[in-house]
Amino acid sequence: MKAFLMYRSRDFDPTRPLPYGADDLTRDLHLTALFDAMGDGDDFVTDVAHQAILSSLTTVEEITYRQDVLADCVAHPSAVRELYALAVDAIRRERRGYLGDLQRPDTVLRHAVAVLDMFVGMFRRLRAIADQHAGQWRSAGLTAFFTMISRELDDTYLSALDDHLDGLRFRDGVVISGRLGPDGRGTDYALCPPANRTGRWRWLTSSEPESYTVHVPENDQRGLHARDELRDRGLKLVADALRQSNDHILAFFTMLRFELAFYVGCLNLHDRLRSQNLPICRPQPLPVEHNGVDCRALYDVRLALQGRGERVIGNDISARDTDLILITGANEGGKSTLLRAIGVAYLMMQCGMFVAGEALSAGVRTALFTHFKRAEDTTMNSGKLDEELCRMAGIADHLTAGALVLFNESFTATNEREGSQIHREIIHALRERRVAVVAVTHIYDLALDLYEHRTSAAVFLRAQRHDDGRRTFKVVPGEPLPASFGADLYRRIFDSVAR
């Protein structure tokens, strides 16, 4: 059995290596807060969220498949949480029943029978959930999953499992067949089905050759040892087969737990944001040929999760068919916050989640990278500009057409003229390779040059500022200005100190 809740025809792979730059994405976009909120105290869910969000889907079909499943989960959260708890319980019970070093076939068989008996109970619980919620699923993933459960775990199958388990306990002893080999030794040992009343009557009334019974005295150690060897030979094949069957069932519950953990994490985040009356939406993914992003009231999830009681500001962006978005303006005006919100929105969309905002549509990106300003290297292993260029070289080695790079105040470790030239050439090279760019910069020379030589495929945004220096934390369309208005911050800080 396969769950197929995250992909239409394959399992989620929790061991898949994360893409290049995943650590930078986590650091620059403050994703740890997002992972923790999804986990809500469950480390397993947190780890799955980390793996799933950073392993972006790259086709519209994959994204919408997962979006549909998530919509079902949001509509019926109690059923999904119950199913997740069942998978966790099945795995915990299997581990709790582990007997350590299983060597003897009879020990292996007893353990395997006990585990299978537990799994049959879990199958009945799973079937009960399927029956209780039959007909309420709309997504292809959950509809197929519960149809499979109802079909394969029907009453006939479960009753047959009970009968097999009863027989495998061998309450009336073990029946083993064999024959003499050419050298007079026993060979071709095989475990026979347990005798039943019909079998005994057939034996009593048949014309088969007469059989003989040999009783081994209790003090005949060699005889007892030979008997046990015969018994172990007969039990080994069935014990191994039963253990493999249990491994397959455990693998099913393990994968079910992995895939449901992602949706449970989404439910946790959904409840958290809704409790703060913050908007969330189902984004519209577009084919990779579409550049740019169009959104309404997009906000930074991390700020919302901090829960300081302050109103979270959302931003509207109209930048369809755009391969360059340049954000300039006043210091502490919300530029970097918007950049992070854009990056997180792409990641959430491309793992099949909802997005923090009222609406969003964007082209699917083949990869996402961040190049944010870093603090000075305290180890002095390299200069700051050298470190920035090395990081950019690493990104360049992994770029593909259709990727997106987010820059935040990059290449400011040198003077403005050199920093402007370096950044300009990198942006031009990326656009020529059909790699989209969203950049925040304080380098006026760079911003002005790009603005004056702009094409229709470029959008320029500016952090809003009132005449009295107050920030609205809104980012709106606007040409670059030569000042970042750092004096506003000076006056605000030192005026408060003077008072």
Short mmCIF file of C-alpha atoms in Angstrom, two decimals:
data_model
loop_
_atom_site.label_atom_id
_atom_site.label_comp_id
_atom_site.label_asym_id
_atom_site.label_seq_id
_atom_site.Cartn_x
_atom_site.Cartn_y
_atom_site.Cartn_z
CA MET A 1 0.00 0.00 0.00
CA LYS A 2 1.13 3.54 -0.79
CA ALA A 3 -0.12 6.80 0.66
CA PHE A 4 0.80 9.14 -2.25
CA LEU A 5 -0.38 12.21 -0.35
CA MET A 6 2.47 14.53 -1.37
CA TYR A 7 3.07 13.27 -4.90
CA ARG A 8 0.66 11.68 -7.34
CA SER A 9 2.74 8.58 -7.99
CA ARG A 10 5.75 8.52 -5.66
CA ASP A 11 6.65 8.73 -1.99
CA PHE A 12 8.05 11.73 -0.19
CA ASP A 13 11.79 11.19 0.30
CA PRO A 14 12.88 12.53 3.71
CA THR A 15 16.51 11.57 3.01
CA ARG A 16 16.81 13.55 -0.22
CA PRO A 17 19.69 16.05 -0.02
CA LEU A 18 18.53 19.65 0.23
CA PRO A 19 19.33 21.90 -2.72
CA TYR A 20 22.39 24.10 -2.81
CA GLY A 21 21.94 27.26 -0.74
CA ALA A 22 19.33 25.78 1.62
CA ASP A 23 21.27 26.95 4.68
CA ASP A 24 21.46 30.49 3.30
CA LEU A 25 17.74 30.45 2.57
CA THR A 26 17.01 29.34 6.14
CA ARG A 27 19.26 32.02 7.59
CA ASP A 28 18.38 34.93 5.31
CA LEU A 29 14.61 34.37 5.23
CA HIS A 30 14.39 33.53 8.96
CA LEU A 31 12.76 30.19 8.18
CA THR A 32 13.46 28.64 11.57
CA ALA A 33 10.53 30.58 13.02
CA LEU A 34 8.29 29.14 10.29
CA PHE A 35 9.48 25.57 10.90
CA ASP A 36 9.00 25.88 14.66
CA ALA A 37 5.48 27.27 14.25
CA MET A 38 4.56 24.36 11.99
CA GLY A 39 6.03 21.86 14.44
CA ASP A 40 4.21 23.36 17.43
CA GLY A 41 6.37 21.35 19.82
CA ASP A 42 6.55 18.19 17.67
CA ASP A 43 10.19 17.89 16.54
CA PHE A 44 9.27 15.33 13.91
CA VAL A 45 6.80 17.70 12.25
CA THR A 46 9.38 20.50 12.46
CA ASP A 47 11.99 18.37 10.66
CA VAL A 48 9.54 17.32 7.94
CA ALA A 49 8.49 20.95 7.41
CA HIS A 50 12.17 21.89 7.04
CA GLN A 51 12.72 19.18 4.42
CA ALA A 52 9.50 19.78 2.48
CA ILE A 53 9.65 23.57 2.29
CA LEU A 54 13.26 23.65 1.11
CA SER A 55 12.62 20.90 -1.48
CA SER A 56 10.57 23.03 -3.84
CA LEU A 57 8.25 21.52 -6.43
CA THR A 58 8.91 22.80 -9.94
CA THR A 59 5.73 22.08 -11.90
CA VAL A 60 2.24 23.55 -11.66
CA GLU A 61 0.73 20.04 -11.65
CA GLU A 62 2.74 18.90 -8.60
CA ILE A 63 1.92 22.08 -6.70
CA THR A 64 -1.81 21.99 -7.37
CA TYR A 65 -1.97 18.29 -6.44
CA ARG A 66 -0.56 19.10 -3.01
CA GLN A 67 -2.67 22.27 -2.70
CA ASP A 68 -5.81 20.20 -3.25
CA VAL A 69 -4.83 17.73 -0.53
CA LEU A 70 -4.09 20.61 1.86
CA ALA A 71 -7.50 22.15 1.12
CA ASP A 72 -9.09 18.84 2.18
CA CYS A 73 -6.96 18.80 5.34
CA VAL A 74 -8.05 22.34 6.26
CA ALA A 75 -11.68 21.37 5.68
CA HIS A 76 -11.39 18.23 7.87
CA PRO A 77 -8.52 18.82 10.31
CA SER A 78 -9.72 16.40 13.01
CA ALA A 79 -9.65 13.45 10.61
CA VAL A 80 -6.14 14.30 9.44
CA ARG A 81 -4.83 14.70 12.99
CA GLU A 82 -6.47 11.41 13.99
CA LEU A 83 -4.83 9.67 11.06
CA TYR A 84 -1.44 11.14 11.98
CA ALA A 85 -1.85 10.03 15.62
CA LEU A 86 -2.68 6.51 14.41
CA ALA A 87 0.50 6.31 12.33
CA VAL A 88 2.58 7.56 15.26
CA ASP A 89 0.92 5.01 17.58
CA ALA A 90 1.55 2.12 15.18
CA ILE A 91 5.26 2.95 14.89
CA ARG A 92 5.65 3.42 18.65
CA ARG A 93 3.96 0.11 19.43
CA GLU A 94 6.11 -1.76 16.93
CA ARG A 95 9.25 -0.37 18.55
CA ARG A 96 7.96 -1.08 22.02
CA GLY A 97 7.37 -4.72 21.08
CA TYR A 98 10.93 -5.19 19.86
CA LEU A 99 12.57 -8.05 21.76
CA GLY A 100 16.21 -7.25 21.04
CA ASP A 101 18.43 -9.81 19.30
CA LEU A 102 16.06 -12.19 17.51
CA GLN A 103 18.02 -15.29 16.51
CA ARG A 104 15.87 -18.38 17.03
CA PRO A 105 13.14 -18.88 14.38
CA ASP A 106 10.50 -19.61 17.05
CA THR A 107 11.38 -16.33 18.83
CA VAL A 108 11.27 -14.44 15.54
CA LEU A 109 7.91 -16.01 14.75
CA ARG A 110 6.34 -15.18 18.14
CA HIS A 111 7.51 -11.59 17.86
CA ALA A 112 6.32 -11.29 14.26
CA VAL A 113 2.90 -12.71 15.15
CA ALA A 114 2.55 -10.25 18.04
CA VAL A 115 3.53 -7.31 15.82
CA LEU A 116 1.19 -8.40 13.02
CA ASP A 117 -1.63 -8.78 15.53
CA MET A 118 -1.01 -5.17 16.60
CA PHE A 119 -0.92 -4.03 12.98
CA VAL A 120 -4.24 -5.73 12.28
CA GLY A 121 -5.73 -3.67 15.10
CA MET A 122 -4.28 -0.55 13.49
CA PHE A 123 -5.74 -1.59 10.14
CA ARG A 124 -9.17 -1.83 11.76
CA ARG A 125 -8.77 1.67 13.20
CA LEU A 126 -7.64 2.94 9.80
CA ARG A 127 -10.63 1.30 8.14
CA ALA A 128 -12.95 2.87 10.71
CA ILE A 129 -11.58 6.35 9.90
CA ALA A 130 -12.08 5.66 6.20
CA ASP A 131 -15.69 4.54 6.78
CA GLN A 132 -16.44 7.50 9.05
CA HIS A 133 -15.24 10.09 6.55
CA ALA A 134 -16.24 8.36 3.32
CA GLY A 135 -17.43 10.65 0.56
CA GLN A 136 -16.21 13.93 2.06
CA TRP A 137 -12.86 14.18 0.27
CA ARG A 138 -12.44 16.32 -2.84
CA SER A 139 -8.73 16.05 -3.63
CA ALA A 140 -7.34 13.34 -5.88
CA GLY A 141 -4.75 12.40 -3.25
CA LEU A 142 -7.03 11.79 -0.26
CA THR A 143 -9.82 10.32 -2.39
CA ALA A 144 -7.43 7.73 -3.82
CA PHE A 145 -5.93 7.03 -0.39
CA PHE A 146 -9.21 6.31 1.38
CA THR A 147 -10.58 4.37 -1.60
CA MET A 148 -7.48 2.17 -1.40
CA ILE A 149 -7.98 1.67 2.35
CA SER A 150 -11.63 0.65 1.93
CA ARG A 151 -10.81 -1.69 -0.94
CA GLU A 152 -7.73 -3.42 0.43
CA LEU A 153 -8.69 -3.53 4.11
CA ASP A 154 -12.19 -4.90 3.69
CA ASP A 155 -13.84 -7.24 6.18
CA THR A 156 -12.91 -10.37 4.23
CA TYR A 157 -9.23 -9.48 4.23
CA LEU A 158 -9.15 -8.56 7.92
CA SER A 159 -10.95 -11.77 8.88
CA ALA A 160 -8.47 -13.78 6.82
CA LEU A 161 -5.61 -12.09 8.68
CA ASP A 162 -7.17 -13.07 12.00
CA ASP A 163 -7.45 -16.71 10.85
CA HIS A 164 -3.82 -16.78 9.69
CA LEU A 165 -2.64 -15.27 12.97
CA ASP A 166 -4.59 -17.86 14.94
CA GLY A 167 -2.98 -20.66 12.94
CA LEU A 168 0.51 -19.19 13.29
CA ARG A 169 0.30 -19.48 17.07
CA PHE A 170 0.52 -23.30 16.64
CA ARG A 171 -1.50 -24.11 19.74
CA ASP A 172 -1.67 -27.79 18.68
CA GLY A 173 2.02 -28.02 17.84
CA VAL A 174 4.01 -27.69 14.65
CA VAL A 175 3.51 -30.01 11.66
CA ILE A 176 6.58 -30.36 9.44
CA SER A 177 6.99 -32.53 6.36
CA GLY A 178 10.25 -33.84 4.95
CA ARG A 179 11.83 -36.74 3.17
CA LEU A 180 14.96 -38.82 3.31
CA GLY A 181 17.81 -37.78 1.06
CA PRO A 182 20.22 -40.11 -0.77
CA ASP A 183 22.49 -40.36 2.27
CA GLY A 184 19.67 -41.09 4.67
CA ARG A 185 19.55 -37.56 6.05
CA GLY A 186 16.38 -35.51 6.23
CA THR A 187 15.81 -32.97 3.44
CA ASP A 188 13.12 -30.71 1.93
CA TYR A 189 11.64 -29.76 5.26
CA ALA A 190 8.47 -27.69 4.98
CA LEU A 191 5.99 -26.26 7.46
CA CYS A 192 2.51 -27.67 6.93
CA PRO A 193 -0.78 -25.93 7.69
CA PRO A 194 -2.02 -26.56 11.24
CA ALA A 195 -4.29 -29.54 11.53
CA ASN A 196 -8.01 -28.87 11.86
CA ARG A 197 -11.07 -31.02 12.41
CA THR A 198 -11.64 -31.51 8.72
CA GLY A 199 -8.01 -32.43 8.31
CA ARG A 200 -8.12 -34.93 11.16
CA TRP A 201 -11.28 -36.59 9.78
CA ARG A 202 -9.68 -36.81 6.35
CA TRP A 203 -6.62 -38.42 7.96
CA LEU A 204 -8.75 -40.96 9.87
CA THR A 205 -10.76 -41.98 6.83
CA SER A 206 -8.05 -41.86 4.18
CA SER A 207 -6.24 -44.82 2.68
CA GLU A 208 -2.83 -43.19 2.96
CA PRO A 209 0.06 -45.25 4.37
CA GLU A 210 0.19 -45.74 8.12
CA SER A 211 2.31 -43.19 10.06
CA TYR A 212 4.28 -43.66 13.24
CA THR A 213 4.85 -41.48 16.30
CA VAL A 214 8.14 -41.27 18.19
CA HIS A 215 8.19 -39.77 21.67
CA VAL A 216 11.51 -38.26 22.79
CA PRO A 217 12.21 -38.86 26.47
CA GLU A 218 12.81 -35.72 28.53
CA ASN A 219 16.29 -36.86 29.51
CA ASP A 220 17.35 -37.50 25.90
CA GLN A 221 19.20 -34.21 25.32
CA ARG A 222 20.41 -35.18 21.86
CA GLY A 223 16.93 -36.21 20.82
CA LEU A 224 15.42 -33.00 22.12
CA HIS A 225 18.09 -30.99 20.34
CA ALA A 226 17.40 -32.85 17.07
CA ARG A 227 13.67 -32.22 17.49
CA ASP A 228 14.26 -28.50 18.06
CA GLU A 229 16.47 -28.34 14.97
CA LEU A 230 13.72 -29.89 12.87
CA ARG A 231 11.20 -27.44 14.32
CA ASP A 232 13.46 -24.45 13.63
CA ARG A 233 13.99 -25.55 10.03
CA GLY A 234 10.28 -25.65 9.48
CA LEU A 235 9.61 -22.33 11.19
CA LYS A 236 12.44 -20.35 9.61
CA LEU A 237 10.86 -19.73 6.22
CA VAL A 238 7.50 -18.68 7.60
CA ALA A 239 9.14 -16.57 10.34
CA ASP A 240 11.26 -14.74 7.77
CA ALA A 241 8.29 -14.22 5.46
CA LEU A 242 6.17 -12.88 8.31
CA ARG A 243 8.93 -10.54 9.44
CA GLN A 244 9.22 -9.17 5.90
CA SER A 245 5.48 -8.63 5.80
CA ASN A 246 5.67 -6.67 9.03
CA ASP A 247 8.53 -4.60 7.62
CA HIS A 248 6.34 -3.69 4.64
CA ILE A 249 3.47 -2.68 6.91
CA LEU A 250 5.81 -0.66 9.12
CA ALA A 251 7.19 1.08 6.02
CA PHE A 252 3.62 2.03 5.07
CA PHE A 253 2.90 3.59 8.48
CA THR A 254 6.32 5.26 8.51
CA MET A 255 5.73 6.92 5.13
CA LEU A 256 2.17 7.80 6.13
CA ARG A 257 3.55 9.56 9.20
CA PHE A 258 6.09 11.50 7.12
CA GLU A 259 3.53 12.69 4.60
CA LEU A 260 0.84 13.52 7.13
CA ALA A 261 3.39 15.40 9.26
CA PHE A 262 3.70 17.99 6.50
CA TYR A 263 -0.06 18.58 6.45
CA VAL A 264 -0.28 18.63 10.24
CA GLY A 265 2.43 21.30 10.19
CA CYS A 266 0.39 23.29 7.67
CA LEU A 267 -2.66 22.98 9.92
CA ASN A 268 -0.66 24.22 12.90
CA LEU A 269 0.53 27.28 10.97
CA HIS A 270 -2.95 27.85 9.54
CA ASP A 271 -4.47 27.88 13.03
CA ARG A 272 -1.74 30.17 14.33
CA LEU A 273 -2.20 32.80 11.63
CA ARG A 274 -5.98 32.60 11.68
CA SER A 275 -5.98 33.12 15.45
CA GLN A 276 -4.33 36.49 14.78
CA ASN A 277 -6.89 37.36 12.08
CA LEU A 278 -4.15 37.45 9.46
CA PRO A 279 -5.02 36.71 5.83
CA ILE A 280 -3.84 33.60 4.06
CA CYS A 281 -4.58 32.55 0.51
CA ARG A 282 -4.15 29.75 -1.96
CA PRO A 283 -1.58 31.06 -4.45
CA GLN A 284 -1.88 30.59 -8.18
CA PRO A 285 1.27 29.00 -9.59
CA LEU A 286 2.00 29.80 -13.22
CA PRO A 287 4.29 27.93 -15.64
CA VAL A 288 7.98 28.73 -15.41
CA GLU A 289 7.79 30.85 -18.57
CA HIS A 290 5.98 33.50 -16.52
CA ASN A 291 8.28 35.84 -14.62
CA GLY A 292 7.35 38.25 -11.87
CA VAL A 293 4.84 38.24 -9.06
CA ASP A 294 1.42 39.77 -8.50
CA CYS A 295 0.24 39.91 -4.90
CA ARG A 296 -2.02 41.72 -2.46
CA ALA A 297 -1.33 42.34 1.24
CA LEU A 298 1.76 40.11 1.25
CA TYR A 299 3.42 40.09 4.68
CA ASP A 300 6.42 38.57 6.45
CA VAL A 301 5.42 35.39 8.30
CA ARG A 302 8.20 35.74 10.86
CA LEU A 303 6.93 39.14 12.00
CA ALA A 304 3.45 37.69 12.36
CA LEU A 305 4.76 34.76 14.41
CA GLN A 306 6.65 36.99 16.81
CA GLY A 307 3.28 37.93 18.28
CA ARG A 308 4.21 41.29 19.79
CA GLY A 309 0.73 42.68 19.34
CA GLU A 310 1.77 45.06 16.57
CA ARG A 311 -0.14 45.22 13.31
CA VAL A 312 1.65 43.42 10.50
CA ILE A 313 1.87 45.54 7.35
CA GLY A 314 1.14 43.88 4.02
CA ASN A 315 2.25 45.10 0.61
CA ASP A 316 0.74 44.99 -2.86
CA ILE A 317 3.00 44.26 -5.82
CA SER A 318 1.99 44.38 -9.46
CA ALA A 319 4.99 43.01 -11.31
CA ARG A 320 3.84 40.46 -13.83
CA ASP A 321 6.16 39.38 -16.65
CA THR A 322 9.04 41.00 -14.79
CA ASP A 323 12.57 39.64 -14.50
CA LEU A 324 13.86 42.51 -12.33
CA ILE A 325 12.33 44.09 -9.25
CA LEU A 326 14.54 46.75 -7.64
CA ILE A 327 13.58 48.05 -4.18
CA THR A 328 15.11 51.28 -2.86
CA GLY A 329 14.16 53.97 -0.37
CA ALA A 330 14.42 55.05 3.23
CA ASN A 331 16.33 53.08 5.87
CA GLU A 332 14.08 50.90 8.05
CA GLY A 333 11.22 51.46 5.66
CA GLY A 334 10.31 47.79 5.16
CA LYS A 335 12.46 46.93 2.12
CA SER A 336 14.22 43.88 3.56
CA THR A 337 11.00 42.75 5.22
CA LEU A 338 9.24 42.75 1.85
CA LEU A 339 12.17 40.92 0.24
CA ARG A 340 11.91 38.18 2.85
CA ALA A 341 8.14 38.04 2.41
CA ILE A 342 8.61 37.49 -1.33
CA GLY A 343 11.17 34.73 -0.78
CA VAL A 344 9.06 32.92 1.82
CA ALA A 345 5.96 33.26 -0.39
CA TYR A 346 7.75 31.50 -3.25
CA LEU A 347 8.88 28.68 -0.95
CA MET A 348 5.43 28.24 0.56
CA MET A 349 3.75 28.27 -2.84
CA GLN A 350 6.22 25.80 -4.32
CA CYS A 351 5.77 23.24 -1.57
CA GLY A 352 1.98 23.31 -2.01
CA MET A 353 1.14 25.52 0.97
CA PHE A 354 -0.98 28.61 1.40
CA VAL A 355 0.75 32.01 1.36
CA ALA A 356 0.77 34.85 3.91
CA GLY A 357 -1.34 37.43 2.07
CA GLU A 358 -4.70 38.05 0.48
CA ALA A 359 -3.72 36.93 -3.03
CA LEU A 360 -0.66 35.86 -4.98
CA SER A 361 0.14 34.58 -8.45
CA ALA A 362 3.66 33.93 -9.66
CA GLY A 363 5.61 31.85 -12.11
CA VAL A 364 7.16 28.69 -10.71
CA ARG A 365 10.93 29.05 -10.23
CA THR A 366 13.36 26.25 -10.99
CA ALA A 367 15.47 27.28 -7.97
CA LEU A 368 15.65 30.03 -5.36
CA PHE A 369 18.81 31.62 -3.97
CA THR A 370 19.56 34.43 -1.53
CA HIS A 371 22.58 36.72 -1.44
CA PHE A 372 22.21 38.90 1.65
CA LYS A 373 24.70 41.21 3.29
CA ARG A 374 26.68 39.46 6.02
CA ALA A 375 28.37 40.72 9.16
CA GLU A 376 32.15 41.10 9.15
CA ASP A 377 34.11 37.83 9.25
CA THR A 378 35.46 37.83 12.81
CA THR A 379 37.91 35.01 11.99
CA MET A 380 39.53 37.26 9.35
CA ASN A 381 39.81 34.31 6.97
CA SER A 382 38.75 36.56 4.11
CA GLY A 383 37.71 40.09 3.38
CA LYS A 384 34.04 40.98 3.28
CA LEU A 385 33.94 41.63 -0.47
CA ASP A 386 35.87 38.42 -1.12
CA GLU A 387 33.29 36.50 0.92
CA GLU A 388 30.41 38.07 -1.02
CA LEU A 389 31.98 37.24 -4.38
CA CYS A 390 32.71 33.65 -3.32
CA ARG A 391 29.09 33.19 -2.32
CA MET A 392 27.97 34.62 -5.66
CA ALA A 393 30.30 32.25 -7.50
CA GLY A 394 28.75 29.30 -5.66
CA ILE A 395 25.27 30.43 -6.66
CA ALA A 396 26.38 30.90 -10.28
CA ASP A 397 27.60 27.29 -10.39
CA HIS A 398 24.09 26.05 -9.57
CA LEU A 399 21.94 28.44 -11.60
CA THR A 400 19.44 27.24 -14.17
CA ALA A 401 17.14 29.17 -16.47
CA GLY A 402 13.97 30.08 -14.61
CA ALA A 403 15.69 30.50 -11.24
CA LEU A 404 15.27 33.49 -8.90
CA VAL A 405 17.98 35.29 -6.92
CA LEU A 406 17.17 37.64 -4.03
CA PHE A 407 19.81 40.30 -3.25
CA ASN A 408 19.78 42.31 -0.04
CA GLU A 409 22.29 45.18 0.05
CA SER A 410 24.90 43.06 -1.70
CA PHE A 411 28.40 44.23 -2.71
CA THR A 412 28.51 47.19 -0.36
CA ALA A 413 31.84 46.16 1.16
CA THR A 414 33.70 48.34 -1.33
CA ASN A 415 33.17 51.92 -2.48
CA GLU A 416 29.92 52.86 -4.22
CA ARG A 417 31.40 53.07 -7.72
CA GLU A 418 32.98 49.60 -7.58
CA GLY A 419 30.02 48.06 -5.78
CA SER A 420 27.66 49.53 -8.37
CA GLN A 421 29.72 48.17 -11.26
CA ILE A 422 30.00 44.67 -9.77
CA HIS A 423 26.31 44.42 -8.95
CA ARG A 424 25.23 45.86 -12.31
CA GLU A 425 27.26 43.33 -14.28
CA ILE A 426 25.94 40.44 -12.18
CA ILE A 427 22.32 41.55 -12.65
CA HIS A 428 22.78 41.91 -16.41
CA ALA A 429 24.41 38.47 -16.64
CA LEU A 430 21.60 36.84 -14.67
CA ARG A 431 18.89 38.41 -16.82
CA GLU A 432 20.66 37.27 -19.97
CA ARG A 433 20.58 33.72 -18.58
CA ARG A 434 16.81 34.08 -17.93
CA VAL A 435 17.31 34.23 -14.18
CA ALA A 436 14.95 36.64 -12.40
CA VAL A 437 16.22 39.11 -9.80
CA VAL A 438 14.64 40.87 -6.83
CA ALA A 439 17.12 43.25 -5.21
CA VAL A 440 17.20 45.70 -2.32
CA THR A 441 20.00 48.25 -2.64
CA HIS A 442 21.24 51.50 -1.13
CA ILE A 443 23.67 52.08 -4.00
CA TYR A 444 22.12 55.05 -5.77
CA ASP A 445 24.48 54.87 -8.75
CA LEU A 446 23.36 51.31 -9.44
CA ALA A 447 19.67 52.05 -8.96
CA LEU A 448 19.77 55.17 -11.13
CA ASP A 449 21.63 53.42 -13.96
CA LEU A 450 19.17 50.52 -13.99
CA TYR A 451 16.24 52.93 -13.84
CA GLU A 452 17.50 55.13 -16.70
CA HIS A 453 18.21 52.10 -18.89
CA ARG A 454 15.13 50.18 -17.79
CA THR A 455 13.05 47.98 -20.05
CA SER A 456 9.41 47.02 -19.83
CA ALA A 457 10.53 43.90 -17.94
CA ALA A 458 11.73 45.85 -14.89
CA VAL A 459 9.79 47.21 -11.91
CA PHE A 460 11.11 49.80 -9.46
CA LEU A 461 9.69 50.05 -5.94
CA ARG A 462 10.49 52.46 -3.14
CA ALA A 463 9.91 52.37 0.61
CA GLN A 464 7.36 55.01 1.48
CA ARG A 465 8.31 57.97 3.74
CA HIS A 466 6.25 60.93 4.92
CA ASP A 467 7.67 64.44 4.77
CA ASP A 468 8.14 64.42 8.55
CA GLY A 469 10.29 61.28 8.31
CA ARG A 470 7.67 58.76 9.48
CA ARG A 471 7.79 55.34 7.81
CA THR A 472 4.58 53.64 6.66
CA PHE A 473 6.39 50.32 6.00
CA LYS A 474 4.64 50.29 2.65
CA VAL A 475 6.64 49.76 -0.52
CA VAL A 476 5.16 51.43 -3.59
CA PRO A 477 6.20 52.06 -7.21
CA GLY A 478 8.73 54.85 -7.46
CA GLU A 479 12.04 55.90 -8.97
CA PRO A 480 15.24 55.69 -6.88
CA LEU A 481 16.17 58.67 -4.70
CA PRO A 482 19.74 59.77 -3.92
CA ALA A 483 19.20 59.59 -0.15
CA SER A 484 18.30 56.78 2.25
CA PHE A 485 17.24 59.37 4.86
CA GLY A 486 19.54 58.11 7.58
CA ALA A 487 19.21 61.52 9.25
CA ASP A 488 15.64 60.58 10.15
CA LEU A 489 16.94 57.72 12.28
CA TYR A 490 19.59 59.96 13.84
CA ARG A 491 17.02 62.52 14.92
CA ARG A 492 14.61 59.89 16.21
CA ILE A 493 17.21 58.13 18.34
CA PHE A 494 19.07 61.12 19.71
CA ASP A 495 15.96 63.22 20.27
CA SER A 496 14.57 60.43 22.42
CA VAL A 497 17.87 60.26 24.33
CA ALA A 498 17.78 64.04 24.91
CA ARG A 499 14.28 63.82 26.31
#
